[in-house]
Structures are given as C-alpha cells and as structure tokens.
Short mmCIF file of C-alpha atoms and ligand atoms in Angstrom, two decimals:
data_model
loop_
_atom_site.label_atom_id
_atom_site.label_comp_id
_atom_site.label_asym_id
_atom_site.label_seq_id
_atom_site.Cartn_x
_atom_site.Cartn_y
_atom_site.Cartn_z
CA MET A 21 143.27 184.66 160.21
CA GLY A 22 145.82 182.22 159.68
CA GLU A 23 145.44 178.67 160.03
CA LEU A 24 147.78 175.30 161.34
CA ARG A 25 146.03 172.28 159.63
CA ILE A 26 147.27 168.71 160.60
CA GLN A 27 144.99 166.18 159.01
CA GLY A 28 145.43 162.40 159.17
CA LEU A 29 148.91 162.54 160.22
CA MET A 30 150.82 159.19 159.97
CA ALA A 31 154.73 158.78 160.65
CA GLU A 32 156.82 156.35 161.60
CA VAL A 33 160.50 156.11 163.44
CA ALA A 34 162.78 153.60 163.44
CA GLY A 35 160.81 151.12 161.34
CA ARG A 36 157.76 151.81 164.19
CA GLN A 37 154.09 153.48 163.19
CA ILE A 38 154.05 156.04 166.17
CA LEU A 39 151.29 158.59 164.55
CA ASN A 40 148.25 156.64 163.33
CA GLY A 41 146.20 159.94 162.26
CA VAL A 42 146.46 163.28 164.08
CA ASP A 43 144.10 165.51 163.03
CA LEU A 44 144.22 168.97 164.66
CA VAL A 45 143.64 172.70 163.55
CA VAL A 46 145.15 175.41 165.25
CA LYS A 47 144.09 179.29 163.98
CA SER A 48 146.07 181.95 164.69
CA GLY A 49 145.60 183.63 168.40
CA GLU A 50 144.54 180.26 169.73
CA VAL A 51 146.22 178.32 172.22
CA HIS A 52 145.77 174.45 171.88
CA ALA A 53 147.13 172.04 175.06
CA VAL A 54 148.42 168.47 173.95
CA MET A 55 148.52 166.37 176.90
CA GLY A 56 149.09 162.26 176.75
CA PRO A 57 151.08 159.56 178.36
CA ASN A 58 154.52 158.98 178.14
CA GLY A 59 155.43 157.44 174.86
CA ALA A 60 152.31 158.60 173.17
CA GLY A 61 153.77 160.24 170.11
CA LYS A 62 153.53 163.99 171.48
CA SER A 63 157.56 164.88 170.63
CA THR A 64 157.11 162.90 167.61
CA LEU A 65 154.36 164.96 166.56
CA SER A 66 156.70 168.23 167.27
CA HIS A 67 159.92 166.72 165.28
CA VAL A 68 157.60 165.56 162.40
CA LEU A 69 156.06 169.13 162.29
CA MET A 70 159.11 170.86 161.90
CA GLY A 71 160.80 167.87 159.75
CA LYS A 72 163.25 166.53 162.06
CA PRO A 73 165.45 163.80 159.98
CA GLY A 74 164.56 160.11 161.04
CA TYR A 75 160.87 160.50 160.51
CA THR A 76 159.01 159.36 157.94
CA VAL A 77 155.52 160.68 157.19
CA THR A 78 153.35 157.87 155.85
CA GLY A 79 150.22 159.74 155.62
CA GLY A 80 148.39 162.93 156.02
CA SER A 81 149.13 166.32 155.52
CA VAL A 82 150.35 169.42 157.38
CA THR A 83 149.92 173.30 156.02
CA ILE A 84 150.04 176.56 157.28
CA ASP A 85 147.77 178.99 155.27
CA GLY A 86 147.29 176.29 152.45
CA VAL A 87 151.05 176.12 152.00
CA ASP A 88 152.09 172.25 152.26
CA LEU A 89 154.74 171.75 154.79
CA LEU A 90 155.50 168.29 154.76
CA SER A 91 157.40 168.72 151.11
CA LEU A 92 159.44 171.64 152.60
CA PRO A 93 162.74 171.36 154.52
CA THR A 94 163.16 172.47 157.90
CA TYR A 95 164.23 175.78 157.36
CA GLU A 96 161.43 176.85 154.64
CA ARG A 97 159.10 175.52 157.51
CA ALA A 98 160.49 178.45 159.80
CA LYS A 99 160.24 180.83 157.15
CA ALA A 100 156.72 179.83 156.41
CA GLY A 101 156.25 180.75 160.11
CA LEU A 102 156.60 177.50 162.35
CA PHE A 103 158.67 177.53 165.29
CA LEU A 104 159.76 174.53 167.78
CA ALA A 105 160.60 175.24 171.55
CA MET A 106 162.21 171.64 172.01
CA GLN A 107 161.71 169.35 175.03
CA TYR A 108 165.57 169.26 175.16
CA PRO A 109 167.12 172.34 173.40
CA VAL A 110 170.51 171.75 171.51
CA GLU A 111 173.42 173.54 172.33
CA VAL A 112 175.01 175.25 169.47
CA PRO A 113 178.72 175.69 169.86
CA GLY A 114 180.49 178.42 167.67
CA VAL A 115 176.95 180.29 167.00
CA SER A 116 175.68 183.35 169.26
CA LEU A 117 172.29 184.21 170.13
CA GLU A 118 172.18 187.41 167.89
CA GLU A 119 173.70 185.70 165.26
CA LEU A 120 171.48 183.22 164.94
CA LEU A 121 168.28 185.33 165.17
CA THR A 122 169.94 187.57 162.52
CA GLU A 123 170.21 185.08 160.23
CA ALA A 124 166.76 184.12 160.75
CA LEU A 125 164.95 187.37 160.52
CA SER A 126 167.15 188.37 157.36
CA ALA A 127 166.27 184.69 155.87
CA GLN A 128 162.39 185.92 156.12
CA GLY A 129 163.34 189.51 154.71
CA ARG A 130 162.94 191.27 157.87
CA ASP A 131 164.39 194.21 159.48
CA ALA A 132 167.41 192.46 161.79
CA SER A 133 169.19 195.46 162.84
CA VAL A 134 166.90 195.69 165.59
CA VAL A 135 167.73 192.56 167.05
CA HIS A 136 170.34 193.88 169.72
CA ALA A 137 167.67 195.96 171.20
CA THR A 138 164.66 193.39 170.88
CA VAL A 139 166.77 190.48 172.43
CA ALA A 140 167.48 192.82 175.63
CA GLY A 141 164.35 193.89 176.17
CA GLU A 142 162.72 190.39 175.73
CA ALA A 143 165.46 188.67 178.19
CA GLU A 144 164.72 191.33 180.90
CA ARG A 145 161.13 190.31 180.40
CA ILE A 146 161.43 187.05 180.69
CA GLY A 147 164.13 187.13 183.37
CA LEU A 148 167.04 185.76 181.29
CA ALA A 149 170.24 187.02 182.65
CA THR A 150 172.22 189.55 180.38
CA ARG A 151 175.36 187.63 180.64
CA LEU A 152 174.13 184.49 179.30
CA LEU A 153 173.17 186.60 175.94
CA ASP A 154 176.95 186.65 174.43
CA ARG A 155 177.04 182.52 175.11
CA PRO A 156 177.04 180.80 172.17
CA VAL A 157 173.53 179.43 171.57
CA ASN A 158 172.35 177.36 174.68
CA VAL A 159 175.85 176.26 175.55
CA ASP A 160 176.38 175.63 179.38
CA LEU A 161 172.98 177.26 180.06
CA SER A 162 171.01 175.10 182.64
CA GLY A 163 167.86 173.05 182.10
CA GLY A 164 165.81 176.37 183.19
CA GLU A 165 167.78 178.87 181.28
CA LYS A 166 167.36 177.04 178.10
CA LYS A 167 163.58 177.41 178.15
CA ARG A 168 163.93 180.83 178.81
CA ASN A 169 166.36 181.16 176.04
CA GLU A 170 164.06 179.12 173.75
CA THR A 171 160.69 181.37 174.95
CA MET A 172 163.01 184.76 174.07
CA GLN A 173 163.79 183.36 170.81
CA LEU A 174 160.29 182.81 170.21
CA ALA A 175 159.29 186.54 171.15
CA VAL A 176 162.10 187.83 169.11
CA LEU A 177 161.10 185.93 165.65
CA ARG A 178 157.15 186.34 166.07
CA PRO A 179 156.37 183.30 164.21
CA LYS A 180 152.91 182.37 163.27
CA PHE A 181 152.55 178.93 165.03
CA ALA A 182 154.90 177.82 168.17
CA ILE A 183 154.97 174.05 169.15
CA LEU A 184 156.19 174.21 172.91
CA ASP A 185 157.21 170.82 173.25
CA GLU A 186 157.19 170.63 177.49
CA LEU A 187 158.21 174.01 178.03
CA ASP A 188 157.58 173.40 181.79
CA SER A 189 160.14 170.62 182.02
CA GLY A 190 163.22 171.64 183.78
CA LEU A 191 161.47 175.28 184.71
CA ASP A 192 161.06 176.62 188.60
CA VAL A 193 157.66 178.23 189.63
CA ASP A 194 158.86 181.92 188.75
CA ALA A 195 160.44 180.89 185.44
CA LEU A 196 157.12 178.74 184.46
CA ARG A 197 155.20 181.68 185.12
CA ALA A 198 157.39 184.31 183.16
CA CYS A 199 157.55 182.14 180.24
CA SER A 200 154.17 180.83 179.96
CA ARG A 201 152.81 184.74 180.04
CA ARG A 202 155.31 185.88 177.63
CA VAL A 203 153.68 183.33 175.27
CA GLU A 204 150.08 184.07 176.14
CA ALA A 205 151.14 187.75 175.92
CA ALA A 206 152.27 187.03 171.93
CA THR A 207 149.00 185.07 171.13
CA THR A 208 147.29 188.94 171.23
CA GLU A 209 150.60 190.76 170.77
CA PHE A 210 151.50 189.39 167.45
CA ASP A 211 148.31 186.75 166.91
CA LEU A 212 150.53 183.79 167.95
CA GLY A 213 148.83 180.34 167.75
CA VAL A 214 150.49 177.72 170.13
CA LEU A 215 150.19 174.04 170.29
CA ALA A 216 151.52 173.87 173.84
CA ILE A 217 152.37 169.90 174.67
CA THR A 218 152.49 169.57 178.28
CA HIS A 219 152.00 167.10 181.41
CA TYR A 220 150.91 169.77 183.47
CA SER A 221 148.20 172.33 184.15
CA ARG A 222 150.26 174.31 185.80
CA LEU A 223 151.79 175.78 182.36
CA LEU A 224 148.22 176.41 181.52
CA GLU A 225 147.48 178.51 184.69
CA GLU A 226 149.32 181.57 182.59
CA LEU A 227 148.85 180.19 179.19
CA LYS A 228 145.03 179.84 178.58
CA PRO A 229 144.49 176.99 176.16
CA ASP A 230 141.10 177.38 174.06
CA VAL A 231 141.23 173.43 173.46
CA VAL A 232 142.87 170.75 175.28
CA HIS A 233 143.57 167.27 173.61
CA VAL A 234 144.51 164.26 174.59
CA LEU A 235 147.35 162.29 172.48
CA ALA A 236 147.12 158.55 172.95
CA GLN A 237 148.97 156.11 171.09
CA GLY A 238 149.43 158.29 168.49
CA ARG A 239 146.11 159.77 167.64
CA ILE A 240 143.95 162.59 169.15
CA VAL A 241 141.52 160.54 171.53
CA ALA A 242 139.72 163.29 173.31
CA ALA A 243 139.32 167.12 173.47
CA GLY A 244 137.66 169.52 175.85
CA GLY A 245 138.25 172.93 177.36
CA PRO A 246 140.63 174.25 179.67
CA GLU A 247 138.97 172.12 182.66
CA LEU A 248 139.93 168.88 180.89
CA ALA A 249 143.61 169.51 181.84
CA ASP A 250 142.75 169.54 185.58
CA GLU A 251 140.65 166.27 185.19
CA LEU A 252 143.59 164.53 183.23
CA GLU A 253 145.91 165.36 186.24
CA ARG A 254 143.84 163.91 188.64
CA THR A 255 142.76 160.94 186.60
CA GLY A 256 145.66 160.16 184.64
CA TYR A 257 145.28 158.42 181.18
CA ALA A 258 144.54 154.88 182.08
CA GLU A 259 141.02 155.24 179.95
CA TRP A 260 142.96 155.66 176.74
CA VAL A 261 146.23 153.22 177.49
CA GLU A 262 146.21 149.78 176.45
CA GLU A 263 148.46 146.79 177.89
CA GLU A 264 151.45 146.55 175.38
CA THR A 265 150.44 143.08 173.46
CA PRO A 266 153.21 140.89 173.74
CA ALA A 267 154.85 140.64 170.37
CA THR A 268 154.30 136.93 170.67
CA ALA A 269 150.16 137.44 170.62
CA VAL A 270 148.37 135.80 167.61
CA ALA A 271 146.21 138.25 166.14
CA ASP A 272 142.26 137.23 166.55
CA PRO A 273 141.47 136.16 163.11
CA PHE A 274 137.78 136.72 163.94
CA ALA A 275 138.48 140.66 165.14
CA ASP A 276 137.11 143.25 163.08
CA PRO A 277 139.70 144.91 161.87
CA PHE A 278 137.70 148.24 161.28
CA ALA A 279 136.57 148.77 164.86
CA ASP A 280 137.76 151.59 166.93
CA PRO A 281 140.19 150.68 169.32
CA PHE A 282 139.30 153.58 171.39
CA ALA A 283 135.49 153.25 171.62
P1 ADP B 312 156.09 161.45 173.96
O1 ADP B 312 156.56 162.63 173.91
O2 ADP B 312 154.58 161.33 173.99
O3 ADP B 312 156.60 160.87 175.41
P2 ADP B 312 157.47 160.47 171.87
O4 ADP B 312 157.34 161.13 170.60
O5 ADP B 312 159.18 161.01 172.38
O6 ADP B 312 156.69 160.13 173.42
O7 ADP B 312 157.86 158.76 171.66
C1 ADP B 312 156.92 158.20 171.01
C2 ADP B 312 157.38 156.40 170.68
O8 ADP B 312 158.37 156.72 169.63
C3 ADP B 312 158.23 156.18 171.93
O9 ADP B 312 158.03 154.64 172.05
C4 ADP B 312 159.70 156.41 171.42
O10 ADP B 312 160.69 155.31 171.86
C5 ADP B 312 159.74 156.48 170.02
N1 ADP B 312 160.72 157.17 169.30
C6 ADP B 312 160.39 158.50 169.31
N2 ADP B 312 161.64 158.75 168.51
C7 ADP B 312 162.40 157.74 168.09
C8 ADP B 312 163.90 157.87 167.66
N3 ADP B 312 164.19 158.95 167.27
N4 ADP B 312 164.00 156.63 167.39
C9 ADP B 312 163.49 155.79 167.93
N5 ADP B 312 162.50 155.48 168.36
C10 ADP B 312 161.91 156.77 168.73
MG1 MG B 313 158.15 164.26 174.79
#
C-alpha cells in the first residue's frame, strides 16, 4: 500500500506566495478530488508536486512511500511513481509517443518491448484514433485528443500516483466518460492513487472520489464525501473567497496575527 503525503506545503511563484500550507494524503487505490475557485492554486499545486521550474517551495514536505520528492528533479519524481496530466498538455515536436513511453519505461527498468502493443490496446480503449499515434507527442492534436493522449500515457506507464489537472477541460461527454472510466479502472487494475483537480462533478460520475477537498487561497479549507462535489457546483465558493484586499490597505495593527482567516 503506497502513500503520497503532502504536508504543510507552501510555495511561491513570481515572488507571490500561492500555496499556504497544503495538507493532503492520498493512498494507493484512492481517488481524491480537489475543487476550488479560479486562481486558488490548484495548478500551482500540480506544478510544485512535479517540480516545474519557477515554483519555489518555501515550506512543508511531499513524499511517496517515505521518499522525499521535493529534493528530486522532475524525471526522478516520475521514476518514483508520480504522473501529471497537465491542464494544458505540451506539444513535443520531434518525439514520437512510442519513443517517449519506451524511454520512460526503460528508465524505470521496466519491460518496454510491449509498448507498441499496449499503446494500440489502450488507444482503442480510450477511443483515440490510431492514425494519431504516429504523430509527435500532442503535436496538432485537438484539446480533447490531447487529454485522451495523456490518459493513454497514464494507462501505459502505470504510475503509483497520478495528478489530473482538469482532465475534463476540452473533453466532450463521450471522451470524458472514456477517460474517467479508464482512470477509475486503473485504481483497481494497478492500485493507482489519484489527485483529480476539477471544476465539475461530471468528471466524478465515473471517477468515484473517496474524498472531495476544497482548495481556496492556497489551502485545503474543507473536505467531504462525493456529495460535496455536487453541493459546490450548486453553491460555488463564495464562502471561502475573500474580496481581494486593495494593495494600499493599511493592516489593522490590533488584528490577531494568528487568527484563522477561514474560521
Ligand atoms: P488554479 O489552477 O487554481 O486556477 P493557479 O495555480 O493556476 O490557479 O494560479 C494561482 C495563482 O498563481 C494565480 O493568481 C496565478 O496568476 C498565479 N500564477 C500561477 N503560475 C504562475 C506563474 N508561472 N507566474 C506568475 N503567476 C503565476
Ligand atoms: Mg488551473
């Protein structure tokens, strides 16, 4: 049984503190949804977990099965079993999908001879047209095809933990069902643990969350069962979002500096 453990994670980007102490534990086979308003830090969390340059960790820790991830370069994090399906998948001209997956599996000391057959099988399962498989990674694919492509890579690589950053954005209903079903199946097939960032409970119809978390202003401010996703879709996040304080506002000298802003 594996565990992705995020503790008190704080990070800044472009000189601004975005993550303010994120606590989250995902165990193998579990699905954790992270929902929250625009700009809450959801994508920042995914980038910090994967080690994207430009994001500076200012506190806290992230481990997979006790192994410290934050001291590792991105490729070592991937080798340790972490996978990110990006909100905006990048195009990689000059690198074919099979080359990418072969290198990734070989780097982990795993059998890469099966890549061709596995890719074909998974593409069919996810509904990704075979003619797209010869293209350089994500090049000239539509938004929805890129998301299917990411899901397909996830299925071939079989990581321990996957972060899905708005997998649902850009997907039509059928593609969404195919992708979320594939990920849900992975939670039992190879015990995948999932951190699914989303705005819509639609993703969570097939990908069944064990816990739904609310991320607002760089922290987890609430958590609940699957029903919380539907509730959030109805009620929004007003409860947790403060009006932006004007930069000129003078801090109240008598304010309690340790008060919980979410209380
Ligand atoms: P979410 O995914 O929850 O909508 P993000 O994590 O993308 O939010 O962004 C959180 C905040 O951090 C936003 O105010 C955004 O403008 C800022 N931010 C994120 N990445 C960068 C970056 N690379 N450079 C500057 N600001 C960034
Ligand atoms: Mg985002």
